GROMACS .gro file of C-alpha atoms in nm:
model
  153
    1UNK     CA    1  -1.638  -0.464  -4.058
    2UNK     CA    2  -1.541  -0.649  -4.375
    3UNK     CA    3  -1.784  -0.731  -4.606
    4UNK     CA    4  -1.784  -1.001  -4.867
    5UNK     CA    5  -2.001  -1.107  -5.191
    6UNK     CA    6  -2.236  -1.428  -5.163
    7UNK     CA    7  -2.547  -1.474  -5.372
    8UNK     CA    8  -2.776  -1.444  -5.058
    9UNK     CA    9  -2.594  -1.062  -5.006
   10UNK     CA   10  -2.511  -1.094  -4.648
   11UNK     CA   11  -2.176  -1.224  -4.550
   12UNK     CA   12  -2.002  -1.005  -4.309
   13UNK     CA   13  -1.735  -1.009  -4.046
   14UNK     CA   14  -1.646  -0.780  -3.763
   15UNK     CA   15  -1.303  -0.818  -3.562
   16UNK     CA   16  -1.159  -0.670  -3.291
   17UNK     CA   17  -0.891  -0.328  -3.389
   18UNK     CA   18  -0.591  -0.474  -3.277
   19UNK     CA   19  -0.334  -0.184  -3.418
   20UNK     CA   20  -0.048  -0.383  -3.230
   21UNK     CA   21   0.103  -0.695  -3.300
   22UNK     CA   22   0.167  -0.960  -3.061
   23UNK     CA   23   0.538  -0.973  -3.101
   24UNK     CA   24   0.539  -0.555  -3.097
   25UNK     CA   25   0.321  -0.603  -2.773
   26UNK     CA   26   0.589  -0.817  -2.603
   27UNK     CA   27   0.851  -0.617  -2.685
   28UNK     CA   28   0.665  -0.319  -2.514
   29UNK     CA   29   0.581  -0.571  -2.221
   30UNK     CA   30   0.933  -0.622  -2.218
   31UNK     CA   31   1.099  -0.217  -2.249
   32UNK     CA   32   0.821  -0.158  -1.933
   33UNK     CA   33   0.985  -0.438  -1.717
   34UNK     CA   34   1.319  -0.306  -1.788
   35UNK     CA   35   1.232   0.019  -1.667
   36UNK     CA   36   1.060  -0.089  -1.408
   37UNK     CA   37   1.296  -0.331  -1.249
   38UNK     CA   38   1.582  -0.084  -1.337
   39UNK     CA   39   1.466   0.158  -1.175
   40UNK     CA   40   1.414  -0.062  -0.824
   41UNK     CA   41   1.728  -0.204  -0.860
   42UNK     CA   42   1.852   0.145  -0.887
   43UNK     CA   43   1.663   0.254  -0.569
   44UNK     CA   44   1.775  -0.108  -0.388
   45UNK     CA   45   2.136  -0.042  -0.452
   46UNK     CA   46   2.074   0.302  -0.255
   47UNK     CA   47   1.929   0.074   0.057
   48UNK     CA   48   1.554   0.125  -0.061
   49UNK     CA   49   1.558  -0.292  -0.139
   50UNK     CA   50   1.202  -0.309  -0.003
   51UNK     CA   51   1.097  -0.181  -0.379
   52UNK     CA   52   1.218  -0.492  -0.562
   53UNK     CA   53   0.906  -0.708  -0.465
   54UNK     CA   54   0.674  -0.373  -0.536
   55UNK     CA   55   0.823  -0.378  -0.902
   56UNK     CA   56   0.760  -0.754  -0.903
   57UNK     CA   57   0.409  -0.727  -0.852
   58UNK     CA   58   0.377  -0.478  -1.075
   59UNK     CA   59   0.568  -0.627  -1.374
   60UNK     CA   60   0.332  -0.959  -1.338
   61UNK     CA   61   0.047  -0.733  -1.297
   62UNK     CA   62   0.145  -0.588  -1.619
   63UNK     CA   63   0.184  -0.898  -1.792
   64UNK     CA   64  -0.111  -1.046  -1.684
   65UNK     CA   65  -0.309  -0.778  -1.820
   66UNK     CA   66  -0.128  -0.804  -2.197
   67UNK     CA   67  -0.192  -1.185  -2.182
   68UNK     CA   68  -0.628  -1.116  -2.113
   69UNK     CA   69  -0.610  -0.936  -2.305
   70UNK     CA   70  -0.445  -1.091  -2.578
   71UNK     CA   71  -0.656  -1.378  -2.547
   72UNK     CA   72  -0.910  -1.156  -2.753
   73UNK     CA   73  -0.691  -1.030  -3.021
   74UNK     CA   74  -0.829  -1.288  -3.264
   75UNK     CA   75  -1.198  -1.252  -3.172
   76UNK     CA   76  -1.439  -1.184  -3.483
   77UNK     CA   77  -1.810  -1.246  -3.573
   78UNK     CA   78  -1.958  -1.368  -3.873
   79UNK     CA   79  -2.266  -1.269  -3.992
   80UNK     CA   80  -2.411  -1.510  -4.312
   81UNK     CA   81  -2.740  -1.541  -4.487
   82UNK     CA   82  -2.711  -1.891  -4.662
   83UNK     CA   83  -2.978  -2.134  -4.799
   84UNK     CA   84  -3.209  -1.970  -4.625
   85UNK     CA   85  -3.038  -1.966  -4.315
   86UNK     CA   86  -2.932  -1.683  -4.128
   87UNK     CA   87  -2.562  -1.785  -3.977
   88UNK     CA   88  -2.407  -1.636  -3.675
   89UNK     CA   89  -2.059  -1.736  -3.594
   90UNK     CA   90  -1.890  -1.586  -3.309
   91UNK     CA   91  -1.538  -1.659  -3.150
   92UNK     CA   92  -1.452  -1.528  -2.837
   93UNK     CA   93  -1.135  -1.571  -2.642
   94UNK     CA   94  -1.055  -1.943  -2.851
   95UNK     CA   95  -1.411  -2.059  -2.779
   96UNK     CA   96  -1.656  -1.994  -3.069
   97UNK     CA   97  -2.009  -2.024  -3.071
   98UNK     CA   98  -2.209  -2.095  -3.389
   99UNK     CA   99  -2.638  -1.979  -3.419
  100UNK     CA  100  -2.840  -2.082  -3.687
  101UNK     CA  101  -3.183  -1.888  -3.700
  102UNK     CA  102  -3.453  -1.912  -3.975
  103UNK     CA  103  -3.545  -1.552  -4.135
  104UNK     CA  104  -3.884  -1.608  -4.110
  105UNK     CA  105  -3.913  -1.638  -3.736
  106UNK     CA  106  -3.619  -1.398  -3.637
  107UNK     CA  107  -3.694  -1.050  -3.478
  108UNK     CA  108  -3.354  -0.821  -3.481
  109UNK     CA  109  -3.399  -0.568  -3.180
  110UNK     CA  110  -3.235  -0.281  -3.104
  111UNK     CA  111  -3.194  -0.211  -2.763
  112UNK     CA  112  -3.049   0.191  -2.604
  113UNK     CA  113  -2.852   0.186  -2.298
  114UNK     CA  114  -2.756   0.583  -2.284
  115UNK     CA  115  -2.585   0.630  -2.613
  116UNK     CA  116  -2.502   0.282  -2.669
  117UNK     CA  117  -2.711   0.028  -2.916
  118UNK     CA  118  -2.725  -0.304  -2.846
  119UNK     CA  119  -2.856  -0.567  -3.108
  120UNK     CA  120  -2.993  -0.871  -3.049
  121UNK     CA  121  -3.107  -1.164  -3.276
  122UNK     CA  122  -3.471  -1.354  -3.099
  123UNK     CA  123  -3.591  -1.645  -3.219
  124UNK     CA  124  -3.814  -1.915  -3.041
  125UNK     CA  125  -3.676  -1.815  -2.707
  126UNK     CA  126  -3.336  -1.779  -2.816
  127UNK     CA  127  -3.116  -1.458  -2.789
  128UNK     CA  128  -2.802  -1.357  -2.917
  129UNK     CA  129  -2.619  -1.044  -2.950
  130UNK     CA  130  -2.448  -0.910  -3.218
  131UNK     CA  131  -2.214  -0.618  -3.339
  132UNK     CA  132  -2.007  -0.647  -3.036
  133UNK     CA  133  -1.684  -0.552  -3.212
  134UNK     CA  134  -1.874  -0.259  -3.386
  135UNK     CA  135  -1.888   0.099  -3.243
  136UNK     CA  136  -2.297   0.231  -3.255
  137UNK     CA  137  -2.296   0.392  -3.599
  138UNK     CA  138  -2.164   0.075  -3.753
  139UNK     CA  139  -2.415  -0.115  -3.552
  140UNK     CA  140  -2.687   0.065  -3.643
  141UNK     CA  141  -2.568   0.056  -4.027
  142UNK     CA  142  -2.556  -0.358  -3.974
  143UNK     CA  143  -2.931  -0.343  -3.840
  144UNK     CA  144  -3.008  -0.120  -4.109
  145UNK     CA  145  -2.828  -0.395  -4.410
  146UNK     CA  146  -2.983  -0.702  -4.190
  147UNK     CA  147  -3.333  -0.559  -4.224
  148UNK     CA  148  -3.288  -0.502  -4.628
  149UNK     CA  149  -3.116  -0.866  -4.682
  150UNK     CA  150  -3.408  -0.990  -4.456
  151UNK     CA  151  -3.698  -0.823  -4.551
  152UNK     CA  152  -3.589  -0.966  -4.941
  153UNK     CA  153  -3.629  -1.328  -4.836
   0.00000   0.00000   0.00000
């Protein structure tokens, strides 16, 4: 969670922990196929040919799998309290989805599900969740810093 100074004291982000980098991640996509179709090609030069389409299968299985989930390396959240407003920005998977709530009438709930917290931003009917890309201590330290920043306003 990265936190950054604004007059209203709540600006903060959250992104997903992607310790690998996309060209590091193809070039480990890459190293498996080798293997992989190596090794079949190995066993189909032996007569056991019936392998090559098995190792097929599983090299676009494994590729399909880095490209999902790729598609969420760059996923944050943005949390603002500005002019008033309270600001959620969320992108997920290229699509982002922007909230705007008013303090006044917003209710932040925490919800259990075993050992997991779930938060969730109600307004007038409206529900959002946030802290996704947070584990639960973090979330419940974010519920803890939205109910300060709110409560001041």
């Amino acid at each position: 969670m990265y936190t950054a100074a604004s007059a209203s004291g709540l600006d903060l982000t959250s992104k997903r922990n992607c310790s690998i980098s996309p060209r590091d991640l193809l070039s480990v996509l890459a190293l498996a196929s080798l293997v992989s179709l190596g090794i079949a090609i190995g066993f189909a030069f032996f007569g056991a040919w019936p392998i090559l389409p098995f190792a097929g299968v599983e090299v676009l299985a494994l590729a399909t799998a880095f490209y999902l989930n790729g598609r969420h390396a760059a996923d944050y959240e943005r949390i603002a309290l500005v002019e008033g407003r309270l600001l959620v920005e969320a992108s997920d998977a290229g699509r982002i989805e922007r909230h705007e709530f008013n303090p006044q009438w917003l209710r932040l709930e925490e919800r259990r599900f075993g050992r997991e917290l779930h938060l969730m931003l109600r307004s007038r009917g409206n529900e959002f969740e946030i802290g996704r890309h947070l584990d639960t201590e973090q979330r419940a330290s974010l519920a803890a810093r939205m109910r300060r920043s709110l409560s001041s306003r």
